[in-house]
Tab-separated table of C-alpha atoms in Angstrom:
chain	number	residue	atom	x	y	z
A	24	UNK	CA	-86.180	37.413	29.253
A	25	UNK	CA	-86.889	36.335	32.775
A	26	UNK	CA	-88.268	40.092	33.467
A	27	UNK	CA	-91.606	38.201	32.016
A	28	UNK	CA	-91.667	35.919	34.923
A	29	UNK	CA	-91.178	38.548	37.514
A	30	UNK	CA	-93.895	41.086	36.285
A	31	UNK	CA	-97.794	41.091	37.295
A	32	UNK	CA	-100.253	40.758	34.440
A	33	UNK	CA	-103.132	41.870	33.763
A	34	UNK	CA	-106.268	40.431	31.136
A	35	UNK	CA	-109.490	42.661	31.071
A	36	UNK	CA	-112.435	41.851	29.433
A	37	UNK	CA	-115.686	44.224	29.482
A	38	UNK	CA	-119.061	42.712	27.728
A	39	UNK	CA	-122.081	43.442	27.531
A	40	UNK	CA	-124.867	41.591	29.970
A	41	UNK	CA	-127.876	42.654	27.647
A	42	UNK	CA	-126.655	40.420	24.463
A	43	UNK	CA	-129.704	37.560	23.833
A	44	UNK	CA	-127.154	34.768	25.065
A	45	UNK	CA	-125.980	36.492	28.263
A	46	UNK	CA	-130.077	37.252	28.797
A	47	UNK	CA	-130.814	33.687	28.087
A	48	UNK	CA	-127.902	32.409	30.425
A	49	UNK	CA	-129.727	35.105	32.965
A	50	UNK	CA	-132.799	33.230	33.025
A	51	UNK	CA	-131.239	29.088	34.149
A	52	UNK	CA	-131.010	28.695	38.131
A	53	UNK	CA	-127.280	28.780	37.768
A	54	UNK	CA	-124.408	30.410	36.090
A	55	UNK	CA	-121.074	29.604	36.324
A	56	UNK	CA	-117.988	31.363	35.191
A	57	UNK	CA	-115.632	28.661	34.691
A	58	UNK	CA	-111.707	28.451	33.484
A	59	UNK	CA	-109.877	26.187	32.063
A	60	UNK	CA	-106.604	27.292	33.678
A	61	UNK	CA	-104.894	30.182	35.277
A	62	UNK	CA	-100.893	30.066	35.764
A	63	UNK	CA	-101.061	30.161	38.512
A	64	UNK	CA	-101.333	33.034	41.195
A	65	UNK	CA	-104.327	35.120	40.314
A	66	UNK	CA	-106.825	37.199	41.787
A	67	UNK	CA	-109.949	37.422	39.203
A	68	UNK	CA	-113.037	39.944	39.902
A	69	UNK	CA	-116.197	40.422	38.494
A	70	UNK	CA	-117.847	44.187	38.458
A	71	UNK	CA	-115.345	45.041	41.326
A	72	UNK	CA	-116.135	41.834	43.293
A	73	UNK	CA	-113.106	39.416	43.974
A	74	UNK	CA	-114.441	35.936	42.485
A	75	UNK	CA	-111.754	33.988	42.503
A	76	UNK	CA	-107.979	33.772	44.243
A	77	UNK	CA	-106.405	30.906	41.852
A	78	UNK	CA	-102.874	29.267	42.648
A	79	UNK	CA	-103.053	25.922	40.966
A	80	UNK	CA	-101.717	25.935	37.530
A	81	UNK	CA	-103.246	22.019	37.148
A	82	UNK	CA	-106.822	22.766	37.946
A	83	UNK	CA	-110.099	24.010	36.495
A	84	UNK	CA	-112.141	26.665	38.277
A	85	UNK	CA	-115.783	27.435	38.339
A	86	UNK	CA	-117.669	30.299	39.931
A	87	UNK	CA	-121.439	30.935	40.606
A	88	UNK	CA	-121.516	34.425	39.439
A	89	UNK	CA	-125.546	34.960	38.415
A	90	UNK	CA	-126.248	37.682	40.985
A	91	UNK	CA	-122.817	39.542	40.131
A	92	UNK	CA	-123.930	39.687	36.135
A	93	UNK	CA	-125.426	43.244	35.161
A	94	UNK	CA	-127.510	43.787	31.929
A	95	UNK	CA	-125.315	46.686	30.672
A	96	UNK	CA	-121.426	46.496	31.263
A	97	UNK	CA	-119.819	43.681	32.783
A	98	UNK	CA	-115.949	43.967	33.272
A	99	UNK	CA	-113.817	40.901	33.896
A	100	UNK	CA	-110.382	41.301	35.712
A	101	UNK	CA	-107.715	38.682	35.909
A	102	UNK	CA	-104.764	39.925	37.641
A	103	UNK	CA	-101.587	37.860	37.574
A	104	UNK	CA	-98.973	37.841	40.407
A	105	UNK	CA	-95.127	36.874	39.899
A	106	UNK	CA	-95.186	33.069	40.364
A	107	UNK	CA	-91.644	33.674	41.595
A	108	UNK	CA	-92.196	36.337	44.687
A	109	UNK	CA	-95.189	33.931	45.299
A	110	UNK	CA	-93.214	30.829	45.687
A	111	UNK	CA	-90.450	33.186	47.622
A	112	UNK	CA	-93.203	33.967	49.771
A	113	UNK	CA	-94.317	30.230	50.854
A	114	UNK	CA	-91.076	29.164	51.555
A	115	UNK	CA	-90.427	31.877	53.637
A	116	UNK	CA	-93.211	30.768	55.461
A	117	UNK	CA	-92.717	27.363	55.654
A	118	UNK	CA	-91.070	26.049	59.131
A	119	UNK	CA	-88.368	24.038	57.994
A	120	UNK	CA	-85.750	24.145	55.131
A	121	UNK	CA	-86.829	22.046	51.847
A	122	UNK	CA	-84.062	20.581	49.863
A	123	UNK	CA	-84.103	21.209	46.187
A	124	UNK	CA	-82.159	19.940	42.886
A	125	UNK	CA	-80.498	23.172	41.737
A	126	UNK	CA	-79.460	23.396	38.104
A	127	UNK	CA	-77.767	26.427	36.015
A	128	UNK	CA	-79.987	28.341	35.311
A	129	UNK	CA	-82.781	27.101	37.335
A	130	UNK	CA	-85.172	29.502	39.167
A	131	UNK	CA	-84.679	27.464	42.017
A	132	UNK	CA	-87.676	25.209	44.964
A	133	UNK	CA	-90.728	25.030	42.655
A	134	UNK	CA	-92.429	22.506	45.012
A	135	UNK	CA	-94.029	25.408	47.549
A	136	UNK	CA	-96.034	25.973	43.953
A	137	UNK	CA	-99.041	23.915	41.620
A	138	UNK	CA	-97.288	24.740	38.158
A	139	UNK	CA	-95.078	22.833	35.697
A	140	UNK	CA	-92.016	21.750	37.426
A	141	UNK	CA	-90.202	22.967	34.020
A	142	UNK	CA	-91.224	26.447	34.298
A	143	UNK	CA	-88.611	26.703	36.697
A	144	UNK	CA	-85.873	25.305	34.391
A	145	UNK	CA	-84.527	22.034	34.251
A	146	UNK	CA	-81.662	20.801	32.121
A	147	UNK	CA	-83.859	20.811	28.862
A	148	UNK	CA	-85.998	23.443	29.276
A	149	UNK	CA	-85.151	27.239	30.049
A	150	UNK	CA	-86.695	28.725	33.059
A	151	UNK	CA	-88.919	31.613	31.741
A	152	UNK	CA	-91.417	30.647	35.089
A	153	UNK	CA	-94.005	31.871	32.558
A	154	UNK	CA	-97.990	32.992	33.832
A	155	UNK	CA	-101.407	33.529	31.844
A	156	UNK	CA	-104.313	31.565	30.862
A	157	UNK	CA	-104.422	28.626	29.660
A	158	UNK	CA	-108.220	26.846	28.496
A	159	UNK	CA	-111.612	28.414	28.091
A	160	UNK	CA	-112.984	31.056	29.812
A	161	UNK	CA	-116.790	30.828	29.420
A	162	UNK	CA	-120.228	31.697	30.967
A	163	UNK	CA	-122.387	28.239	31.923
A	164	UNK	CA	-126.020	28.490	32.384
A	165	UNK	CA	-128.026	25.391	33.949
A	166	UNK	CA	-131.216	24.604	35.673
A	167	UNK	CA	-130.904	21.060	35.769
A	168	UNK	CA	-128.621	18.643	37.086
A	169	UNK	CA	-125.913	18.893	34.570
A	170	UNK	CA	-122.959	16.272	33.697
A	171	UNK	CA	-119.472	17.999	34.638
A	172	UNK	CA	-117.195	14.739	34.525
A	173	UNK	CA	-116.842	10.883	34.364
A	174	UNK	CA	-114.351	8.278	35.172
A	175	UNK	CA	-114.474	4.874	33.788
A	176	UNK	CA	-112.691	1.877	36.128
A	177	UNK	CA	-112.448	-1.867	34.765
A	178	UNK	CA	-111.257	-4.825	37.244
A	179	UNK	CA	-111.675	-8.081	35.790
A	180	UNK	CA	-113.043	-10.501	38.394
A	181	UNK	CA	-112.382	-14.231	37.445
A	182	UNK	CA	-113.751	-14.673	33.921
A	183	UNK	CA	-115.875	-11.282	33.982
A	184	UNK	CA	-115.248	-7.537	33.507
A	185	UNK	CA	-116.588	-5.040	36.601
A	186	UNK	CA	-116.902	-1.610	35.515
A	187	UNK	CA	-117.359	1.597	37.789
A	188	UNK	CA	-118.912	4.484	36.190
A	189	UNK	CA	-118.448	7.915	38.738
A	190	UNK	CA	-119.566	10.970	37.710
A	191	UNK	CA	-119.511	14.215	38.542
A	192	UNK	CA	-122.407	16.637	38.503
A	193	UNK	CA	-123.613	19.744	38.449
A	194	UNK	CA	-126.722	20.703	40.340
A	195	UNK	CA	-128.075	23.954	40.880
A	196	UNK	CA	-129.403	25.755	43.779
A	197	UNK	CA	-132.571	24.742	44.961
A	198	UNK	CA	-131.852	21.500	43.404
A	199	UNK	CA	-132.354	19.643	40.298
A	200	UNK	CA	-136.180	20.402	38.681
């Protein structure tokens, strides 16, 4: 089972740039190609042009990718790496030795790596040190300044509430119109 964890994988998707929705998209200041999640050590191209090199499992990615978009054939590559030789790799690396918790079964220092501590095993939980995608992957068009996220904080001052919106936006190049 743990053959899984120690092959590269690859996702592939080819579509077509002249559909009405990819046209429309074509036509906003900005397009983004954004994921919800890649476990974790990726390299992702676009029409033969690297994109992306992901290695946080806990993270969202976006990509301006308007100028790479064709109107005929558009191919999508995601290629996976072994989280394991990756890991193997960065603590080879690293200058000093890092102590670790070592269980049966357990594939061993998963802190050189963003992903689930449990993928690596830990007395509940098998280590399978599993990779893929994980969330949306989908094309964003904007030409305006565009929401992307929000936190909410509340302190309560005396007899009164304070509350601090921040937000997180999206503006595209040139500016917001």
């Amino acid at each position: 089972s743990r053959w899984i964890a120690l092959d590269h994988w690859t996702f592939s998707l080819n579509f077509s740039g002249s559909t009405p929705s990819v046209q429309q998209l074509l036509q906003e200041k900005q397009v983004l190609l954004k994921f919800g999640g890649i476990d974790t050590f990726a390299t992702v191209t676009l029409n033969g042009q690297k994109i992306l090199e992901a290695n946080n499992f806990h993270r969202h990615w976006a990509v301006a990718v308007k100028d790479l978009l064709v109107p005929g054939n558009n191919q999508l590559i995601i290629s996976i790496r072994p989280a394991m030789q990756e890991r193997l790799q960065l603590q080879e690396q690293y200058p000093y030795t890092v102590p670790s918790l070592h269980q049966f079964g357990q594939m061993g220092v998963y802190n050189f790596m963003r992903k689930p501590a449990s993928d690596g095993g830990w007395d509940w939980a098998p280590a399978y040190m599993a990779s893929g995608i994980h969330g949306d992957v989908e094309l964003v068009g904007f030409s305006n300044a565009m929401l992307e996220d929000a936190w909410v904080q509340q302190n309560k001052v005396g007899d009164q509430f304070e509350v601090i919106v921040t937000s997180e936006l999206l503006v595209p190049p040139g500016g917001d119109s």
